[in-house]
Coordinates of C-alpha atoms in Angstrom, one line a residue:
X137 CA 0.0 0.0 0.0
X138 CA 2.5 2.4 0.6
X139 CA 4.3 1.6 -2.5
X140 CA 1.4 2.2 -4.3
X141 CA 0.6 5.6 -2.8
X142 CA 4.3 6.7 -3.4
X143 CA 4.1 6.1 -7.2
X144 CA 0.7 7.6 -7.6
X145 CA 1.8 11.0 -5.3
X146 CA 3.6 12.6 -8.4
X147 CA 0.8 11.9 -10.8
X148 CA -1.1 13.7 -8.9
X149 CA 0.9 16.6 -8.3
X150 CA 1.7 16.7 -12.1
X151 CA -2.1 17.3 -12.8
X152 CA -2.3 19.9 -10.5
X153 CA 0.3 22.0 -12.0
X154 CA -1.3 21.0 -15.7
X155 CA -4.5 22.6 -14.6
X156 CA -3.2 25.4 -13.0
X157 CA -1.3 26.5 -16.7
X158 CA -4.4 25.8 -18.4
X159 CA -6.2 28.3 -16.3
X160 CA -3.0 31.1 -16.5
X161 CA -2.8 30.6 -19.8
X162 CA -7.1 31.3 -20.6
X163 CA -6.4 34.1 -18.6
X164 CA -4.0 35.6 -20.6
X165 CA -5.6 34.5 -23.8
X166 CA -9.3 36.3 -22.3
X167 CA -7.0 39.8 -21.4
X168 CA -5.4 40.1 -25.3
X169 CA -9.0 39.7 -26.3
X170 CA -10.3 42.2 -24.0
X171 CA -7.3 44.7 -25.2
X172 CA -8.1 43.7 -28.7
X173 CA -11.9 44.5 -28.4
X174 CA -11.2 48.0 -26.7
X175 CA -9.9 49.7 -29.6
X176 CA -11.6 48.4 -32.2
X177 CA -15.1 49.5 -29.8
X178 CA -13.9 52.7 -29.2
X179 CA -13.2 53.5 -33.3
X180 CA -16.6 52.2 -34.0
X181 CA -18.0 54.2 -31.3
X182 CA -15.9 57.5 -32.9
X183 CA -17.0 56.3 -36.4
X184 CA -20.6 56.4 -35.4
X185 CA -20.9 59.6 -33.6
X186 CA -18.9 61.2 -36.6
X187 CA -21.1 59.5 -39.0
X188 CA -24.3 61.1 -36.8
X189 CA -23.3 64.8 -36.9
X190 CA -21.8 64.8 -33.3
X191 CA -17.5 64.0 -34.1
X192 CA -14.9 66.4 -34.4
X193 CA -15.5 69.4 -36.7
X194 CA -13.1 68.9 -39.8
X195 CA -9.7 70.8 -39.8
X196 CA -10.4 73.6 -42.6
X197 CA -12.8 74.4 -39.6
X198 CA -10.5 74.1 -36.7
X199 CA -9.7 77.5 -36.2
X200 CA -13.5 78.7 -36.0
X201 CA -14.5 77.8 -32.8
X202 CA -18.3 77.1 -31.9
X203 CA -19.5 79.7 -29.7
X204 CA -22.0 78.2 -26.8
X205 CA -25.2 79.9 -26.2
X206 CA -26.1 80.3 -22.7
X207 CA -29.4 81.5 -21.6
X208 CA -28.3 85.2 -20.8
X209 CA -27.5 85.6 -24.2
X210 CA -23.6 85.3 -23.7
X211 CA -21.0 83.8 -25.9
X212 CA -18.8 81.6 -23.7
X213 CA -15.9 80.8 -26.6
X214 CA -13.7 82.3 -28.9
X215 CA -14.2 83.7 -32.4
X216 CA -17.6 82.4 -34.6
X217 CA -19.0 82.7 -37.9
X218 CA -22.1 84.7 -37.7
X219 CA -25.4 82.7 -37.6
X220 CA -23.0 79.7 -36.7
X221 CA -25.7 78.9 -33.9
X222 CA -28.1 78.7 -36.6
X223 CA -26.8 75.9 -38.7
X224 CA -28.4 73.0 -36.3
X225 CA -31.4 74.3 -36.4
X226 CA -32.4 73.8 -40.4
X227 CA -35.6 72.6 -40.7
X228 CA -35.7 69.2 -42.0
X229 CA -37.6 70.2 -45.3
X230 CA -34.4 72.3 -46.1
X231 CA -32.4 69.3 -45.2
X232 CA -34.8 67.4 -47.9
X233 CA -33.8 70.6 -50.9
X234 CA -32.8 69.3 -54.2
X235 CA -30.5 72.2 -53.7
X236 CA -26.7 71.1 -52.7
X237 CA -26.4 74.6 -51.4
X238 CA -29.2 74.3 -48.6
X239 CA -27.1 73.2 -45.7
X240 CA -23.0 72.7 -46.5
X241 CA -21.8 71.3 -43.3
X242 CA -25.0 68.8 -43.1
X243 CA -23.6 68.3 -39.5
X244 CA -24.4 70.2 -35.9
X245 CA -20.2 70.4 -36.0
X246 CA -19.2 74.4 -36.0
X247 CA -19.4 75.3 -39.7
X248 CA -20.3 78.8 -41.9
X249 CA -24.0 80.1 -41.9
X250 CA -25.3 79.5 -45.4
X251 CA -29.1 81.1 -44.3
X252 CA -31.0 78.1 -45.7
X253 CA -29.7 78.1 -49.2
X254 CA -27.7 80.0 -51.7
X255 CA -29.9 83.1 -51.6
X256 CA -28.8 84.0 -48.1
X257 CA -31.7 85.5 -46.8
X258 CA -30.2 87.5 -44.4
X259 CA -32.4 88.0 -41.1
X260 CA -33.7 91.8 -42.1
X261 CA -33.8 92.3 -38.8
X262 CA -30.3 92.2 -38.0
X263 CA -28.1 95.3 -37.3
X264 CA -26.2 97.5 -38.4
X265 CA -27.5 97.2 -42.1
X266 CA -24.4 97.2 -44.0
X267 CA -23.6 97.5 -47.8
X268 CA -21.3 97.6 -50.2
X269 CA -20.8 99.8 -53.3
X270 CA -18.4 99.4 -56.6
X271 CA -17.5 99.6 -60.1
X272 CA -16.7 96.4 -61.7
X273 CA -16.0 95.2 -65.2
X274 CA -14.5 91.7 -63.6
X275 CA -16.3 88.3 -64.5
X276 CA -17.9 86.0 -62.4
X277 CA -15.1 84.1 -61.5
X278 CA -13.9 86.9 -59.1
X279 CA -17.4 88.8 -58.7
X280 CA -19.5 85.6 -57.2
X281 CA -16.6 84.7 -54.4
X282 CA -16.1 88.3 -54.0
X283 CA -19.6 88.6 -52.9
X284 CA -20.9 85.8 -51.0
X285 CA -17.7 86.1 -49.2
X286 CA -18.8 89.4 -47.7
X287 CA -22.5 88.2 -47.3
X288 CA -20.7 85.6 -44.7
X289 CA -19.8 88.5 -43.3
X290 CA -22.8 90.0 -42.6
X291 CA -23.2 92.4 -45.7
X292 CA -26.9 92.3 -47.0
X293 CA -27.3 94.8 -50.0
X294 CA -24.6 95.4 -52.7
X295 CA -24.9 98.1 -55.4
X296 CA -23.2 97.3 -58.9
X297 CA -21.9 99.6 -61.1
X298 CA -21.2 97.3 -64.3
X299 CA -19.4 97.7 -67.6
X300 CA -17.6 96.0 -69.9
X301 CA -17.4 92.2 -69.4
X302 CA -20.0 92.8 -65.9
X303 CA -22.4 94.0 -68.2
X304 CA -22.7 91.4 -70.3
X305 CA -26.4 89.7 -69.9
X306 CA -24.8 86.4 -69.2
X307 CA -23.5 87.7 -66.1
X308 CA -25.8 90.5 -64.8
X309 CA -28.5 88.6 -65.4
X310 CA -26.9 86.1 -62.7
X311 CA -26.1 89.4 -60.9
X312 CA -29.3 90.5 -60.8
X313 CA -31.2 87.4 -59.5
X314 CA -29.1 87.3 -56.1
X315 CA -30.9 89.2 -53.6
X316 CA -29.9 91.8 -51.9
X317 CA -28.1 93.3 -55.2
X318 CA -28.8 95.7 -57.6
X319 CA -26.8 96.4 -60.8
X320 CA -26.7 99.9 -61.9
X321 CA -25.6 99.9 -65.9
X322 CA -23.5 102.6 -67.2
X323 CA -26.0 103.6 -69.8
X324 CA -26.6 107.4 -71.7
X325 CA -29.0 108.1 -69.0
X326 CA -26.7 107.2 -65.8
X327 CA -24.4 109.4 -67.8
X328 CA -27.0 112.6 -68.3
X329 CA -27.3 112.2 -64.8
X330 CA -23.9 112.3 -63.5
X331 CA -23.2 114.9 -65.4
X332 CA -25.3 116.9 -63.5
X333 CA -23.6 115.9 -59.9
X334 CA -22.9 118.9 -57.5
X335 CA -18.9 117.1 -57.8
X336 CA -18.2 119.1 -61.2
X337 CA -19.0 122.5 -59.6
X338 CA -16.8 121.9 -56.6
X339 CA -13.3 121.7 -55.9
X340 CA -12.2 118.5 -54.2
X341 CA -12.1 116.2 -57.2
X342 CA -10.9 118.9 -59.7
X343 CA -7.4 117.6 -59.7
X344 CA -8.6 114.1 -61.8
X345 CA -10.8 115.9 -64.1
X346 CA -10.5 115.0 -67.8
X347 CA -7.4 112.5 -67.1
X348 CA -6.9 109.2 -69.1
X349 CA -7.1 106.0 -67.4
X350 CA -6.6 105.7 -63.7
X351 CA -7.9 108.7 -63.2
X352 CA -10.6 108.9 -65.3
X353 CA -11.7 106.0 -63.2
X354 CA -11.3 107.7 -60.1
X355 CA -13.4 110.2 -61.1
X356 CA -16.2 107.4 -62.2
X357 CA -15.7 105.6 -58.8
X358 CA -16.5 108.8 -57.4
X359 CA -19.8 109.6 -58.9
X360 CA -20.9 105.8 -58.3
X361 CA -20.1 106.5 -54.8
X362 CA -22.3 109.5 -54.4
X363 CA -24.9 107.5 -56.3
X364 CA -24.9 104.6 -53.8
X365 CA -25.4 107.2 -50.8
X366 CA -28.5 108.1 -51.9
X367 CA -29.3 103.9 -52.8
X368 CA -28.3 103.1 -49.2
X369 CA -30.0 105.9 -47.4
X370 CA -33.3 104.9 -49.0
X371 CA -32.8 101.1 -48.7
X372 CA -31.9 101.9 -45.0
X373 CA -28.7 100.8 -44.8
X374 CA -26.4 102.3 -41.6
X375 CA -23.2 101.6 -43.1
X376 CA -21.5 102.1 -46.9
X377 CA -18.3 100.5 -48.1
X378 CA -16.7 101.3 -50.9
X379 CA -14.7 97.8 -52.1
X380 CA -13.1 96.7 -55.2
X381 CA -13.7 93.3 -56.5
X382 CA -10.0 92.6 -56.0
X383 CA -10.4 93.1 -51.9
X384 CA -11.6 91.5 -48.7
X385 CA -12.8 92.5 -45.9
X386 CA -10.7 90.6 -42.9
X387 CA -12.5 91.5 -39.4
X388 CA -9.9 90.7 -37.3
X389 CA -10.3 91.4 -33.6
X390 CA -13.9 91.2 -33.9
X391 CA -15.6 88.7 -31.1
X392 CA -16.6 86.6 -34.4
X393 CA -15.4 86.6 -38.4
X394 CA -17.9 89.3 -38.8
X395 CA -18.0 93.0 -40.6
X396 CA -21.4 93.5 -38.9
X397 CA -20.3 92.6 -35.1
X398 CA -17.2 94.8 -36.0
X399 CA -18.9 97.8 -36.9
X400 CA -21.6 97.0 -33.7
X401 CA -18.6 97.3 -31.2
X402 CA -18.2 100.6 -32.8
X403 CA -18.9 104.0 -30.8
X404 CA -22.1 105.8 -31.6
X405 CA -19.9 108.9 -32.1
X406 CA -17.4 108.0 -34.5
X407 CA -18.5 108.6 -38.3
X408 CA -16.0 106.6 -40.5
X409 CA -13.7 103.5 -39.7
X410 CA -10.4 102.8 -41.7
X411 CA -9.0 99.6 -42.5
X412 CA -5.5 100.0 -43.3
X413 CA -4.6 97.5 -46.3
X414 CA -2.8 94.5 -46.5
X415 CA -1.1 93.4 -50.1
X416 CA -1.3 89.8 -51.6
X417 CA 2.5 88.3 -51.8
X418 CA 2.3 85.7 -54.1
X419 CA 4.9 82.9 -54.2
X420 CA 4.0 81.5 -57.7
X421 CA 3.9 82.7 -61.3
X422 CA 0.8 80.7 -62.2
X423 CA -1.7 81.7 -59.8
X424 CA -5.9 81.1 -61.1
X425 CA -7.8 82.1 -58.1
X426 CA -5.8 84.4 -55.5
X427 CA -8.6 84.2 -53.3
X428 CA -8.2 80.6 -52.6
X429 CA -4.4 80.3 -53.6
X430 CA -2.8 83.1 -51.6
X431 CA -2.2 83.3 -47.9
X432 CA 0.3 85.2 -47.7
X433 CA 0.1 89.3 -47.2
X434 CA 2.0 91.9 -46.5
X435 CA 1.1 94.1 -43.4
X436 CA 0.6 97.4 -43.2
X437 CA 2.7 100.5 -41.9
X438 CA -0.2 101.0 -39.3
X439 CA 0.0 98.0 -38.3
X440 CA 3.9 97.6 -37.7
X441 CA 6.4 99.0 -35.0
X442 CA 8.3 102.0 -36.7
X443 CA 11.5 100.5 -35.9
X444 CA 10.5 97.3 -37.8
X445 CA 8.7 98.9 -40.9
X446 CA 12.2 100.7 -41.6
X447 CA 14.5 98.5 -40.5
X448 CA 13.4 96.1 -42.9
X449 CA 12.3 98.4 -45.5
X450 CA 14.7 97.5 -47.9
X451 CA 14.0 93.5 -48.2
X452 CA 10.0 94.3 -48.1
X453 CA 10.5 96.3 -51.1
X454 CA 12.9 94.3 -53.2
X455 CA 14.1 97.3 -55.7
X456 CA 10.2 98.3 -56.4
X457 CA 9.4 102.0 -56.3
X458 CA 7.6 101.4 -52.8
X459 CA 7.0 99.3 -49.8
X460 CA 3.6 98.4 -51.5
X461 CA 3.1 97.3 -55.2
X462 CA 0.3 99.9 -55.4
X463 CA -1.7 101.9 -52.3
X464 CA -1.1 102.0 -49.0
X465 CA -4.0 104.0 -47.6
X466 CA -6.4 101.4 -47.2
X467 CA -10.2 101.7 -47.5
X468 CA -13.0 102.8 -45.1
X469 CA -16.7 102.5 -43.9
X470 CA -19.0 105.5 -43.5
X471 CA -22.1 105.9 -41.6
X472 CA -24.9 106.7 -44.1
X473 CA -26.2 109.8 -42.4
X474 CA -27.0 113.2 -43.6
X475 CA -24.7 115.7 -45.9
X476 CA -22.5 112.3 -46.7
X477 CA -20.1 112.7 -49.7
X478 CA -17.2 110.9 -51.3
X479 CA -13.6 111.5 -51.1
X480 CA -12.1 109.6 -53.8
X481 CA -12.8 105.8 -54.0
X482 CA -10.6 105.4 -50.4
X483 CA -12.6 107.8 -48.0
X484 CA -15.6 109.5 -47.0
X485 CA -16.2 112.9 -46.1
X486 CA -19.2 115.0 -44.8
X487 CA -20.3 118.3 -46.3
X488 CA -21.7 120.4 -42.9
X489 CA -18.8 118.5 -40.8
X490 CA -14.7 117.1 -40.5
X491 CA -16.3 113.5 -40.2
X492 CA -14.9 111.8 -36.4
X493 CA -12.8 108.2 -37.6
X494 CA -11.1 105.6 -36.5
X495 CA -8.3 103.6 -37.4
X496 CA -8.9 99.8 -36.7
X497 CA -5.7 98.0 -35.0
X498 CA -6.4 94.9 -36.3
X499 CA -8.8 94.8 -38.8
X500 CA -7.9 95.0 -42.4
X501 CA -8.9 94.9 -46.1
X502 CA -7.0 92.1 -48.4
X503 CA -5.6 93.6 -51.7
X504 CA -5.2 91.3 -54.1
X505 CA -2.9 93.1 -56.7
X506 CA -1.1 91.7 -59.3
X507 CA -1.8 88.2 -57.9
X508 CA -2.0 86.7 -61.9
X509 CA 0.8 87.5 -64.1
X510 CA -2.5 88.0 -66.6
X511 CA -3.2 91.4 -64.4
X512 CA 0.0 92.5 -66.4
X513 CA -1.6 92.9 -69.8
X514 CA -5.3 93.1 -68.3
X515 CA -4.1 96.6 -67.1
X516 CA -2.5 97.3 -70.3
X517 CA -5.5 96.5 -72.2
X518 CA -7.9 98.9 -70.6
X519 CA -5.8 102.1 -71.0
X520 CA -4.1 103.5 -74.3
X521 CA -1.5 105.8 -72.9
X522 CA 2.0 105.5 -74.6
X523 CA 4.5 103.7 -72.9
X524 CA 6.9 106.4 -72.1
X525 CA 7.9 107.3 -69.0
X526 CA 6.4 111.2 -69.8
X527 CA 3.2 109.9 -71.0
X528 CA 2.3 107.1 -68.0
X529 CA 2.3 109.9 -65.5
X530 CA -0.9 111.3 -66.6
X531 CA -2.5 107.9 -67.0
X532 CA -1.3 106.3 -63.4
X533 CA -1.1 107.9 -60.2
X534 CA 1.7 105.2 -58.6
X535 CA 5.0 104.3 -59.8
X536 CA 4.5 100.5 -60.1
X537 CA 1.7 100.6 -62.5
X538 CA 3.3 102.9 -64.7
X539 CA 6.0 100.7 -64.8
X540 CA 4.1 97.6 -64.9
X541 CA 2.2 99.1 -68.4
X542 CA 5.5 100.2 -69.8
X543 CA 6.9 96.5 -69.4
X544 CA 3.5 95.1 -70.5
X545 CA 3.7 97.0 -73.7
X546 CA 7.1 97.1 -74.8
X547 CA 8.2 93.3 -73.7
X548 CA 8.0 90.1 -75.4
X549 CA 5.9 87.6 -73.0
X550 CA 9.0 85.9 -71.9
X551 CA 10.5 89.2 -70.5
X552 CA 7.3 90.0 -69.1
X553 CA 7.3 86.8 -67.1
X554 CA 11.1 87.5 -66.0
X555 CA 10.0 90.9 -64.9
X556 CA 7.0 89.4 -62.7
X557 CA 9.3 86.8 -61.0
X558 CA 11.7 89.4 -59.9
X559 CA 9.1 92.2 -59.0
X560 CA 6.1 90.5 -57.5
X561 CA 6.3 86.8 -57.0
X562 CA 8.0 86.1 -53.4
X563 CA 10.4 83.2 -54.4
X564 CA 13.3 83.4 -51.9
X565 CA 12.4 81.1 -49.1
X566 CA 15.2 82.7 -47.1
X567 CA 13.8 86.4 -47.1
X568 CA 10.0 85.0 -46.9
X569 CA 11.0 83.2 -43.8
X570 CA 12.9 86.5 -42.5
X571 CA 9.9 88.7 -43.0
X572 CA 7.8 86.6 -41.7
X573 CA 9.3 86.2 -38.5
X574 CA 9.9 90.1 -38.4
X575 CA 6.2 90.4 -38.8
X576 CA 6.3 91.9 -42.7
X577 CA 4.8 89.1 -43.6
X578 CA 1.9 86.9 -42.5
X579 CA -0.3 84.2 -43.0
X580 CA -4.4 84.7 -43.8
X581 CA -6.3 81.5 -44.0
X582 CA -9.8 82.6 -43.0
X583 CA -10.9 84.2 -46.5
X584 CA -9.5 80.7 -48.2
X585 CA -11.1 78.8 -45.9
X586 CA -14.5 80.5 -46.8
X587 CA -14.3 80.8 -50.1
X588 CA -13.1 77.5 -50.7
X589 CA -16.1 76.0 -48.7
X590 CA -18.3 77.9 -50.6
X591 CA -16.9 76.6 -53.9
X592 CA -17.0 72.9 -53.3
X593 CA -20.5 73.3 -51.7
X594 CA -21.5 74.5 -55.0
X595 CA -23.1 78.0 -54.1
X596 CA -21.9 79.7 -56.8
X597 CA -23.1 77.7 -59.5
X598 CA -26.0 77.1 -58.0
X599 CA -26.6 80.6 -58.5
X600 CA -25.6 80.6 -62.3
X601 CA -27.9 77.5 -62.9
X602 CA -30.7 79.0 -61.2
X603 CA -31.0 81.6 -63.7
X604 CA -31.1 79.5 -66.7
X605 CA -33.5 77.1 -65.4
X606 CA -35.7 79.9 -64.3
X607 CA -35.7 81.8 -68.0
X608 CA -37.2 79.7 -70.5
X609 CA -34.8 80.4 -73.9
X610 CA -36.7 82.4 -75.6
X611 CA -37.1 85.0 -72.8
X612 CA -33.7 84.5 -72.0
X613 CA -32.5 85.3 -76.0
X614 CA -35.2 88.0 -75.6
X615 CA -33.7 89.5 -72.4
X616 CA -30.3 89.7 -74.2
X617 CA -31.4 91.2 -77.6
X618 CA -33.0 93.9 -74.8
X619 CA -30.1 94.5 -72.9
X620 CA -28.2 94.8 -75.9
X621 CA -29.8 97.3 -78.0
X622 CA -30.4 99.4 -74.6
X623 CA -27.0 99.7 -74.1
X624 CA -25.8 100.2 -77.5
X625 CA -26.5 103.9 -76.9
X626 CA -24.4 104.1 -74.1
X627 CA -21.2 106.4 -73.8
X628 CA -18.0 104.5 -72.5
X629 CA -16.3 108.0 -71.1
X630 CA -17.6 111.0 -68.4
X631 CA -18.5 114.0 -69.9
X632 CA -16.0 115.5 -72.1
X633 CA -13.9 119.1 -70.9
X634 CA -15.9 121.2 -73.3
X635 CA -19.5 119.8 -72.0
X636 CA -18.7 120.8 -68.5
X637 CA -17.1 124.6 -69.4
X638 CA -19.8 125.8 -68.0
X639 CA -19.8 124.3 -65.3
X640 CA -15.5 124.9 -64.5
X641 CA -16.3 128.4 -65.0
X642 CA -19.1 128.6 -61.9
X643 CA -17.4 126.0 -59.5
X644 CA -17.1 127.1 -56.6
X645 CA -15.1 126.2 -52.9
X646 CA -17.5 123.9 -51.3
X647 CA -15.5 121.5 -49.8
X648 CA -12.6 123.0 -49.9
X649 CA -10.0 119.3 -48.9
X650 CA -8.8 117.5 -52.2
X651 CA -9.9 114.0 -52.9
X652 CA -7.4 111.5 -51.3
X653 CA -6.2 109.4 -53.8
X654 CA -4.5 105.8 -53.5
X655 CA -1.4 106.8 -51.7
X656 CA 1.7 104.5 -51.4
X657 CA 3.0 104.0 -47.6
X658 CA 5.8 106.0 -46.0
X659 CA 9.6 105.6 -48.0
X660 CA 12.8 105.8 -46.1
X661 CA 12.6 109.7 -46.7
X662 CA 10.0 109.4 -43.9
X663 CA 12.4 107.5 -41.4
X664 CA 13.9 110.6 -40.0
X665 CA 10.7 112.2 -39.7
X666 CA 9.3 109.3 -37.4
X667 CA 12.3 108.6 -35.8
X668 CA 12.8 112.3 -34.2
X669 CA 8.9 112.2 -33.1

């Protein structure tokens, strides 16, 4: 018996220690499991709330922070997108719209405010009423992004003075059928009008009277600005801009990406806000569409310690005539209000008053000048001054377009592309990087961002198809024929020196300040000036 038990001892032992490695070795095998699971459960989980509306906003939208509503009304984040708040609360019928322009972020993740659909029926309730006046001859291509661009904003009402390509039918009628925009042609009549403005009999704009090119334009501008007063006083408006289709509006400092929450922060007292200018730097010769391929801008001298500005003047101007391709002076907003009057296409002025203004510190507009090498012979083409140095000074008013149109007309293409490279693309990676960590130079994503989101959502051509689906044909071929022969009578220049004699002879000193033309910033022959105050 005891032999027995002593061989069968270690048999017993041996299946002890088999079923205790059995059991380690489940365990083990049950905790890879469990650590394989996890994971995979949690990206399904992530997957599913993205796929619902309720993941992480994408990165173009990174930067623009949702703002939380509380009940008091307070904001509790950072910078918004007006009528961000809105965008989760779409009706589902607009969700259902045939339209791919009815809701672009489809998502309750922070997005832009599209208003329903393409239209952007802007809450007539809101204030300030803001608008926006110019003269165009640009395309769609640059007018469409131009505009819904500012309508993000919070611009409601634009006022279009067309000619040329702007005024062809097959793009103001597209114009016209946005809303909140009205298209003013540059027929006989506008004309007949004009030429009885108060402006001929006064002094301020004198100086660009019956001047080629440039100038002439100025003058035009002008007119079309004292126009639009009256337009904006009677639609209501509380604020007019004056904006070329080459600019943007960039509200920084503003408590959201908005013109209208800018200009509500602004004192009751103050009558005109300037927003010094930043210029487009382009980095490639082959730029399409600056306003989704350039980010990077040059800052103003009003928005630039002194010491900098000069210090560095000389690599921020690379051998051009000036610190700045072209102005420097930047562009303002008035407050539609009694005895309002232009001064030249950059200010406002105030017949009965010296208008109180503001400079913003942070706030800018975006000018997007010579951003194509097209813009090269575009300018050419629209003004047929000779190119002599003599004979460009009384078609431009700054020294890089005149030399720009001497280049474009004298050179073959291949110079003219030389010329570009070394004048206005940025190609030295070593300077950029200098400037730009000097502060000369900066990065500007927000109007890409936009525009580029409204692109690929397809608001713009929904608007163009919505006009041809709208117009039978015929109508549409009627419209044109219209339109055509209405215009035919039209005049292409102001009134000519010997029309207005009479009106030279009797002008008289009311308003007795110049015009302010597009000025270039300060040259190192300001330096000493600024240094000594």
């Amino acid at each position: 018996m005891k032999s027995t038990h002593h061989h069968r001892a270690p048999l017993i032992s041996a299946s002890s220690s088999s079923s205790s490695s059995s059991q380690n070795h489940s365990f083990v095998s049950r905790l890879l499991l469990l650590l394989t699971l996890l994971p995979v459960s949690l990206a399904c989980l992530a997957f599913i709330l993205q796929w619902r509306g309720g993941g992480l906003a994408d990165p173009a939208s990174a930067s623009v922070r949702s703002s939380t509503s509380v009940p008091g009304g307070s904001d509790l984040n950072h910078e918004v997108f007006p009528g961000m708040e809105t965008v989760s609360s779409v009706s589902p019928k607009s969700h259902q719209s045939s339209s791919d322009c009815s809701n672009l972020a489809r998502s309750s993740s922070p997005s832009f405010p599209y208003y329903g659909d393409w239209k952007f029926g802007v809450d007539t309730s809101l204030k300030p009423k803001i608008c926006i006046t110019t003269s165009t001859s640009a395309g769609l291509d640059q007018i469409l992004p131009w505009m819904f661009y500012h309508k993000v904003l919070g611009v409601s009402t634009f006022f279009l003075f067309v000619e040329g390509k702007a005024a062809t039918p097959s793009i103001s009628k597209v114009l016209e059928s946005i809303p909140g925009v009205k298209v003013i042609y540059r027929t006989k009549e506008l004309e007949e009008k004009q030429a009885k403005s108060r402006i001929w009999n006064e002094t301020w704009l004198s100086s660009f009277f019956y001047k080629p090119c440039n100038y002439e334009l100025f003058v035009k501008q002008s007119l079309n600005m004292e126009m639009a007063i009256v337009m904006a006083r009677d639609a209501g408006m509380d604020w007019i801009l004056h904006l070329d289709t080459d600019e943007l509006i960039y509200p920084a400092g503003a408590r959201e990406y908005s013109l209208r929450r800018l200009l509500l922060d602004v004192p009751p007292n103050v009558d005109m806000v300037i927003f010094p200018n930043y210029e487009s730097s382009v980095e490639r010769d082959d730029i399409k569409d600056p306003f989704t391929e350039v980010s990077m801008f040059k800052k103003n001298y009003d928005h630039l310690p002194k010491d900098t500005y000069f210090g560095m003047y000389k690599e921020a101007t690379r051998n051009n005539p000036n610190y700045f391709l072209t102005y420097g002076n930047g562009k303002s907003v008035a407050r539609v209000q009694d005895h309002l009057r232009p001064n030249g296409a950059h200010r406002w002025h105030n017949y009965m008053k010296t208008p109180n203004e503001i400079k913003l510190e942070e706030a800018a507009v975006l000018h997007y000048t010579y951003a194509k090498f097209s813009d090269l012979t575009s300018r050419r083409d629209r003004c047929g001054c000779k190119p002599t140095k003599e004979d460009v000074k009384r078609c431009f008013m700054l020294d890089f377009d005149r030399s720009a149109f001497i280049i474009a007309s004298t050179a073959t293409e291949e110079e003219m592309l030389s010329w570009y490279r070394e004048h206005v693309v940025w190609g030295d990676k070593e300077v950029k990087t200098k400037l730009i960590r000097k502060g000369i130079l900066t990065r500007i994503y927000s109007p890409m961002v936009v525009i580029q989101a409204l692109k690929e959502s397809g608001v713009f051509s929904s608007v163009v198809s919505s006009v041809s689906t709208n117009l039978s044909k015929k109508k549409f071929l009627s419209s044109i024929h219209k339109n055509n022969s209405s215009r035919s009578t039209a005049s292409e220049t102001l009134p000519s020196k010997e029309n207005k004699s009479e009106g030279i002879s009797a002008r008289h000193l009311l308003g007795d300040e110049s015009a302010i033309p597009p000025l270039s910033p300060p040259g190192m022959e300001h330096a000493r000036f600024v240094t000594e105050d």
